[in-house]
Coordinates of C-alpha atoms in Angstrom, one line a residue:
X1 CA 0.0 0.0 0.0
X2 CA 1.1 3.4 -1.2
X3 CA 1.2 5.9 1.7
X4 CA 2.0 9.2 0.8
X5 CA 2.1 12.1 3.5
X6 CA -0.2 14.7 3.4
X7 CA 3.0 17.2 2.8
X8 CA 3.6 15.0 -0.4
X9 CA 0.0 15.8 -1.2
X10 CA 0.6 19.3 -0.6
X11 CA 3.8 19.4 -2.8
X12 CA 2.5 18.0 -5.9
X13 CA -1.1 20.0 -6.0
X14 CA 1.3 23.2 -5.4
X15 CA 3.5 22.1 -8.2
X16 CA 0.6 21.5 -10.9
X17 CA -1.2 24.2 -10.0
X18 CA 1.9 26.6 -10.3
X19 CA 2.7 25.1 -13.8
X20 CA -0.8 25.4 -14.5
X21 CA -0.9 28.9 -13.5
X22 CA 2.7 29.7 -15.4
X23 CA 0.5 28.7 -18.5
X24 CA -2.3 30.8 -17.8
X25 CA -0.6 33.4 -16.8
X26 CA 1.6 33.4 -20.0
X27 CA -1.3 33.1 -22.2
X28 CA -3.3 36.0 -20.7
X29 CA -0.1 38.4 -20.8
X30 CA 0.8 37.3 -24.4
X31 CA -2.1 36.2 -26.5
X32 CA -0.7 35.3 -30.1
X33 CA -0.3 32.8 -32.5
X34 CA 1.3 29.7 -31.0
X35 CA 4.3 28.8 -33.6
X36 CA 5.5 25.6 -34.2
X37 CA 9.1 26.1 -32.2
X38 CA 7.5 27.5 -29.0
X39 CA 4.7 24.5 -29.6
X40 CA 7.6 22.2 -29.0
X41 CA 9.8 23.8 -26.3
X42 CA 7.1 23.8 -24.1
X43 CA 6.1 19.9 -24.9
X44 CA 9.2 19.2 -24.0
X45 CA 9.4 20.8 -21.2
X46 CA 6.4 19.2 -19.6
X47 CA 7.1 16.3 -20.8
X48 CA 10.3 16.4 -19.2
X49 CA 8.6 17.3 -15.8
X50 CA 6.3 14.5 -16.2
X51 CA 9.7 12.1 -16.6
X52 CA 11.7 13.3 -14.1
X53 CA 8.4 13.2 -11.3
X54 CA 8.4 9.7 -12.4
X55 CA 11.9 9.4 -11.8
X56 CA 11.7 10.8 -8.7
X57 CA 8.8 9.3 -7.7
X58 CA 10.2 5.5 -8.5
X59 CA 13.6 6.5 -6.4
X60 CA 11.7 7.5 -3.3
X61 CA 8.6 4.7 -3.3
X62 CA 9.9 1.7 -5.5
X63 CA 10.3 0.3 -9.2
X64 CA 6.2 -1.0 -9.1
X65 CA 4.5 2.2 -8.2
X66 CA 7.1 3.8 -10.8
X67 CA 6.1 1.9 -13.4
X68 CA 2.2 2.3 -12.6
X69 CA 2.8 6.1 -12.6
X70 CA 4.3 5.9 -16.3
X71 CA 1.9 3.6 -17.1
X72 CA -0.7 5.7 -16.5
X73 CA 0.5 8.6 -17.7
X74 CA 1.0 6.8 -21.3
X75 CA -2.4 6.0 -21.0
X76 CA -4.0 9.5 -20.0
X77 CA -1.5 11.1 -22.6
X78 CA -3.0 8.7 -25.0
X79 CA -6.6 9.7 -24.3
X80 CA -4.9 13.3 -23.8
X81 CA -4.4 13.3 -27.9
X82 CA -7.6 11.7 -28.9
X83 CA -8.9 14.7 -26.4
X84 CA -7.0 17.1 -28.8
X85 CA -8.9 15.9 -32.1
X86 CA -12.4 17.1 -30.3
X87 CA -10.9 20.4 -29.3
X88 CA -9.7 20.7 -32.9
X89 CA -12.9 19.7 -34.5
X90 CA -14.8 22.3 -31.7
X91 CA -12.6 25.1 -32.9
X92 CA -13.3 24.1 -36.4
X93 CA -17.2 23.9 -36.1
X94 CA -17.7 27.1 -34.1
X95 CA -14.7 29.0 -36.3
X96 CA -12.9 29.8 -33.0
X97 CA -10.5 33.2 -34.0
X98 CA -6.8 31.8 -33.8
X99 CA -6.2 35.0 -30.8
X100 CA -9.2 33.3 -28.5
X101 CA -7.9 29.7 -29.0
X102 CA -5.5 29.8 -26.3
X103 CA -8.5 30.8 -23.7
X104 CA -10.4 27.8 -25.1
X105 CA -7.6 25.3 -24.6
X106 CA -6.6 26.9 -21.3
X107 CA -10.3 26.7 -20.3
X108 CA -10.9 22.9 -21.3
X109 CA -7.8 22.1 -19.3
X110 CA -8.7 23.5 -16.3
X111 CA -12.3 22.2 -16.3
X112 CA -10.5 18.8 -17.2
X113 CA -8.2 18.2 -14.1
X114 CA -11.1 19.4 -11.9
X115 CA -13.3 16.9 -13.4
X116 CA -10.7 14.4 -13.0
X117 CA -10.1 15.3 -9.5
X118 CA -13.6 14.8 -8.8
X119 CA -13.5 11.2 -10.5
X120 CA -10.6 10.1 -9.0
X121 CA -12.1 10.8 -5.3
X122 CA -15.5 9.2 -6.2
X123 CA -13.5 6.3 -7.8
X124 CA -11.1 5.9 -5.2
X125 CA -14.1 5.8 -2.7
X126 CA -15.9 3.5 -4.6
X127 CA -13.2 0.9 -4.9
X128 CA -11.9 0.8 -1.6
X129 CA -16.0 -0.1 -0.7
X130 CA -17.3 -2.5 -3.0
X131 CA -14.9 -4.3 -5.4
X132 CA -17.3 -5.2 -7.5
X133 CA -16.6 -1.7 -8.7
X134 CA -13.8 -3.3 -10.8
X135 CA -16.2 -5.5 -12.6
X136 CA -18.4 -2.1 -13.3
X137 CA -15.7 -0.3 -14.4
X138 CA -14.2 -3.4 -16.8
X139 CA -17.6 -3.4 -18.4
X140 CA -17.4 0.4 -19.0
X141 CA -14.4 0.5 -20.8
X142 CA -14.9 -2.7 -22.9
X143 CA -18.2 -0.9 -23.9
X144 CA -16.5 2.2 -24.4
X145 CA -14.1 0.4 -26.6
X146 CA -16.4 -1.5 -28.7
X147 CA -18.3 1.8 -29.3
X148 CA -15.1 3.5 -30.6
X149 CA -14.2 1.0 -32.8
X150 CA -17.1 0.8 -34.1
X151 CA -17.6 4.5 -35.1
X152 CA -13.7 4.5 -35.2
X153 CA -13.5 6.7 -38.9
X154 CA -16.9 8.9 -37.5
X155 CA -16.5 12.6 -35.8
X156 CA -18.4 13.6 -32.4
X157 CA -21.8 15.7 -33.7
X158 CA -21.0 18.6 -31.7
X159 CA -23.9 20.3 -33.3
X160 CA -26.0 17.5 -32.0
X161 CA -24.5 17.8 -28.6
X162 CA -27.6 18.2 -26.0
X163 CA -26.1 20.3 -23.6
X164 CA -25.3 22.3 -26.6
X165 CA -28.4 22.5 -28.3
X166 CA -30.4 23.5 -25.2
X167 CA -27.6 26.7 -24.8
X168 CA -28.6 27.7 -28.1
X169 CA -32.1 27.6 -27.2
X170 CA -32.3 29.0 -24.2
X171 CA -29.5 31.8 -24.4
X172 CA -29.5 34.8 -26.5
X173 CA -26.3 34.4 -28.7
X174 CA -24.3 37.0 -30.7
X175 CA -23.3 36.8 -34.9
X176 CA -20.0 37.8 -33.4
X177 CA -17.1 36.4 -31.1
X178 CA -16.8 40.3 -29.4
X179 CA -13.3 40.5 -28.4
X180 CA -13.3 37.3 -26.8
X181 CA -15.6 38.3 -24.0
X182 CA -18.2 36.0 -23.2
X183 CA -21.3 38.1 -22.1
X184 CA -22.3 41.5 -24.1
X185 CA -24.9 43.9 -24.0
X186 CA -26.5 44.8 -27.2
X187 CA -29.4 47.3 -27.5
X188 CA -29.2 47.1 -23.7
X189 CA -30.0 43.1 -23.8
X190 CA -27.8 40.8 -21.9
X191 CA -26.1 38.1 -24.5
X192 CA -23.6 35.6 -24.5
X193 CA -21.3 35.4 -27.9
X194 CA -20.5 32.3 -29.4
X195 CA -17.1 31.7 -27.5
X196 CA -19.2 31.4 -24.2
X197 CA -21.6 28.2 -26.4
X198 CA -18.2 26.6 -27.3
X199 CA -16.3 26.5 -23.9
X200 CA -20.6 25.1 -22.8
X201 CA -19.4 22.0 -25.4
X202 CA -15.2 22.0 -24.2
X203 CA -17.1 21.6 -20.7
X204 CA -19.7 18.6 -22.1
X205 CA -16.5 16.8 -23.7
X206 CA -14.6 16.8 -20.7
X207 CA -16.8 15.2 -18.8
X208 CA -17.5 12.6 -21.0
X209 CA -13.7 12.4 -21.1
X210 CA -13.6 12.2 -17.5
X211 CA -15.9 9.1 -17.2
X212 CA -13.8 7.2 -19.9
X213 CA -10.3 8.1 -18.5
X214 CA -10.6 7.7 -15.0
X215 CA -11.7 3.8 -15.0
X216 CA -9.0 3.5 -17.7
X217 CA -6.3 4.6 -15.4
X218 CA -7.9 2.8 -12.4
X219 CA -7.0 -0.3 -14.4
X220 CA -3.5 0.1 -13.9
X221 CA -2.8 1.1 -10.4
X222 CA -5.4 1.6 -7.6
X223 CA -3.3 4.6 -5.7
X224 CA -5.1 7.6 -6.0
X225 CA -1.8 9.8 -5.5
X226 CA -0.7 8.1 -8.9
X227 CA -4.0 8.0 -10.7
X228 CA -4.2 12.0 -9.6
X229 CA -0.4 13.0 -10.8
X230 CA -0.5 10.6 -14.1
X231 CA -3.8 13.1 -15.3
X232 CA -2.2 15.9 -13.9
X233 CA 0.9 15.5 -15.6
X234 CA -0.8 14.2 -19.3
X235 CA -2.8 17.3 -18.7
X236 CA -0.7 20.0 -18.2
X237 CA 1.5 20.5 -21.4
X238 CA -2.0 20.0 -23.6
X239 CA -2.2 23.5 -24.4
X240 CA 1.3 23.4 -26.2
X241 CA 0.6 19.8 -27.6
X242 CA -2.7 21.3 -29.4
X243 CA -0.6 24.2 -31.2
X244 CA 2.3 21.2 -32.2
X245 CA 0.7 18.2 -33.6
X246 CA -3.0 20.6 -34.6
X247 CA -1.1 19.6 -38.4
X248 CA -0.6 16.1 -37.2
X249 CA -3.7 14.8 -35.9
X250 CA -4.7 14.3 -39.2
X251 CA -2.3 12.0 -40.0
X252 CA -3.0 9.6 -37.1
X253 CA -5.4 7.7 -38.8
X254 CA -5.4 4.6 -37.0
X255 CA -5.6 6.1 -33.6
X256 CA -8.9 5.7 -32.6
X257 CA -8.7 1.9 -33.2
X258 CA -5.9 1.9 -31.0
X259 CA -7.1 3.7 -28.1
X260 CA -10.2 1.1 -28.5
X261 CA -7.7 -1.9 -28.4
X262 CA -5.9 -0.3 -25.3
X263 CA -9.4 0.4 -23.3
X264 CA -10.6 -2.8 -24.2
X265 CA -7.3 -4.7 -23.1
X266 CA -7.3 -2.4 -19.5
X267 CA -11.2 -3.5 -19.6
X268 CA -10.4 -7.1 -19.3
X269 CA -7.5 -6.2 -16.6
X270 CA -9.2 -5.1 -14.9
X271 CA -12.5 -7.6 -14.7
X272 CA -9.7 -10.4 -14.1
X273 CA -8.4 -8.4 -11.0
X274 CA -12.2 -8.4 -10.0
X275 CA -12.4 -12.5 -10.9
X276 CA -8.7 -13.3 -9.0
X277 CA -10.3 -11.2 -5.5
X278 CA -14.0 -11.8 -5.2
X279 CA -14.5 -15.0 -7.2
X280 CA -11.2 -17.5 -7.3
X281 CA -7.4 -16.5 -6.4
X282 CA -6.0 -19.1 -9.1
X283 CA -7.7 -16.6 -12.0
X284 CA -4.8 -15.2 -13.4
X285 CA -4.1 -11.1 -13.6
X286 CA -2.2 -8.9 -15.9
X287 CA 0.3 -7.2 -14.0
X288 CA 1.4 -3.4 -14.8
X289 CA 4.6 -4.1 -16.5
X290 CA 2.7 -6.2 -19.2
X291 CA 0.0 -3.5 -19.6
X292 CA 3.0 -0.9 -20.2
X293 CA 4.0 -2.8 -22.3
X294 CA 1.1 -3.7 -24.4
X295 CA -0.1 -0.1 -24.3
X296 CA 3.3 0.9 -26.0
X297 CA 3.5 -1.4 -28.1
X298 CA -0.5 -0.7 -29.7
X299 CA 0.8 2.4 -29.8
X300 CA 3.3 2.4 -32.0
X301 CA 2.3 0.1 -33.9
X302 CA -1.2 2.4 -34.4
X303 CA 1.2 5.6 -35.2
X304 CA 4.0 3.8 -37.5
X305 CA 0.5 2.4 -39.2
X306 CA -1.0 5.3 -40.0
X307 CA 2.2 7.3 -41.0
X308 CA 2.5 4.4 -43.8
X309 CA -1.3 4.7 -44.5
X310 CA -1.1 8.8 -44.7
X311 CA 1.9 8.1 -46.9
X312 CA 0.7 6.2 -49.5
X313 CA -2.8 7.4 -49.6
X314 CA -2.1 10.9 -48.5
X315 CA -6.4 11.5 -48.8
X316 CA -6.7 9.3 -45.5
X317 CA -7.8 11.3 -42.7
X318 CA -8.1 10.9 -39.0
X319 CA -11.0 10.9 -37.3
X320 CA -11.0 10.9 -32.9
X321 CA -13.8 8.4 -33.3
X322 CA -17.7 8.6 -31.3
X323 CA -19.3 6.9 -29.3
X324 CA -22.7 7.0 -31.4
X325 CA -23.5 7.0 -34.9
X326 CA -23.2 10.2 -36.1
X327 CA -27.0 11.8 -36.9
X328 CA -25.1 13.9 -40.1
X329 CA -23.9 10.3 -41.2
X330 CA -27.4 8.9 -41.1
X331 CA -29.1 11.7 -42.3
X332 CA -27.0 11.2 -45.0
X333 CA -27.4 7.4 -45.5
X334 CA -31.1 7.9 -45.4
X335 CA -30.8 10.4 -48.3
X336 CA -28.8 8.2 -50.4

């Protein structure tokens, strides 16, 4: 068992939250275009934060909870990118001005690790009360997984999105982003622009996010201190990511199938682990240097895939997958 002082606690919130506010505070002072050099200084940078917590983390509390803190972050950073295709397609569908982007993304990022905070607590809870919780959250992500795949070359309807819609119904919007504010007065009438509707669908994405991620991570290690830094730290350089591989994501045409593969495989981890304690001890479990290892391995395999693919068909395209038909595709079936 993992026991980590509340000082350690204390430490590591204080960290993220200073990084976190080093980006903010960066992006308010400066807004501009995001080029591709500064894009990868600073994923490099927190990239190299992320490695040398790990490091630090497996020198001061043992090679098994190191490698379930990489493991997990591989994982989150994983979802992190398939995270990054929504945002994209967001910007894309509500025409987000390349000056308000950085808001957006900081916005989404935020709301994420709160979310996730709030997942891992219930989650934590949950599994430390009924362990039958693994079985629930086994299903989940084998579910999850088989819905992916099986919209795998589909795009989330962010149009269609119901938290969405009812925005647009019930709020007074504006033509106009208005100098990225997010209420107005017009005519002396309280409205919100359209940045305001999109971080309202940033907001709905993360939580469906949230609900896939957290189970996924609680697949490879139980400790709530690792499940909390390994979000934290495939989190925090997403902003920076975004701006580097926005050209990229495109290319990755084969990543949705793998991040269906990878939940499905931490699914059935995890439903074993549920098998081997509540049902029989002799059922056999997958132990977290084999998942990091399978989960690297999809994972190049998935991005030295669709490189080739992109390469010799260069009109493939990515798509982050859905987990529902898409009602433009059907409308469009039913026309045909």
């Amino acid at each position: 068992m993992l026991e980590i002082t509340g000082l350690t606690w204390a430490v590591t919130i204080g960290l993220v939250v200073g990084l976190l506010a080093l980006d903010l505070i960066l992006a308010a002072v400066r807004p501009h275009k995001v080029g591709f050099r500064e894009a990868t200084a600073w994923s490099v940078f927190y990239i190299a934060v992320a490695i040398a917590f790990g490091l630090w983390f497996m020198a001061s509390y043992g090679g098994d909870f190191g490698t379930q803190y990489f493991a997990g972050y591989i994982v989150e950073k994983s979802l992190s990118v398939d995270n990054l295709f929504v945002f994209v397609i967001i910007m894309t569908t509500f025409a987000v001005p390349e000056e308000h982007q950085h808001k957006v993304l900081t916005f989404g990022i935020v709301l994420a690790l709160v979310m996730r905070a709030i997942f891992i607590a219930l989650g934590a809870t949950l599994l430390s009360l009924f362990s039958f919780m693994f079985l629930i959250f086994g299903l989940l992500l084998i579910f999850t997984a088989v819905q992916l795949f099986r919209h795998r070359d589909e795009d989330p309807d962010i149009e269609d999105n119901g938290v969405v819609k009812a925005a647009r119904r019930l709020l007074p919007v504006t033509e106009e982003y208005v100098e990225g504010k997010l209420v107005v007065r017009v005519d002396g009438r309280r409205m919100v622009t359209p940045l305001f509707i999109v971080l309202i669908a940033i907001g709905s994405i993360d939580l469906l996010f949230a609900l896939d991620s957290i189970p996924a991570v609680f697949g490879v290690t139980e400790e709530p201190y690792i499940v909390f830094a390994a979000n934290a730290f495939a989190l925090l350089g997403l902003r920076a990511l975004f701006f580097l591989v926005k050209g990229l994501l495109d290319r990755l045409v084969y990543l949705s199938a793998g991040l269906a593969v990878i939940l499905a495989f931490i699914g059935v981890k995890l439903i074993l682990h549920w098998a081997h304690v509540d049902i029989d001890p002799a059922v056999p479990e997958i132990s977290t240097p084999v998942s990091l290892v399978v989960i690297l391995v999809v994972l190049v395999v998935v991005t030295v895939a669709s490189l080739i693919k992109t390469k010799g068909d260069p009109t493939a395209k990515a798509h982050p997958g859905s987990l529902k038909a898409s009602k433009k595709k059907d409308d469009q079936q039913a026309s045909a």
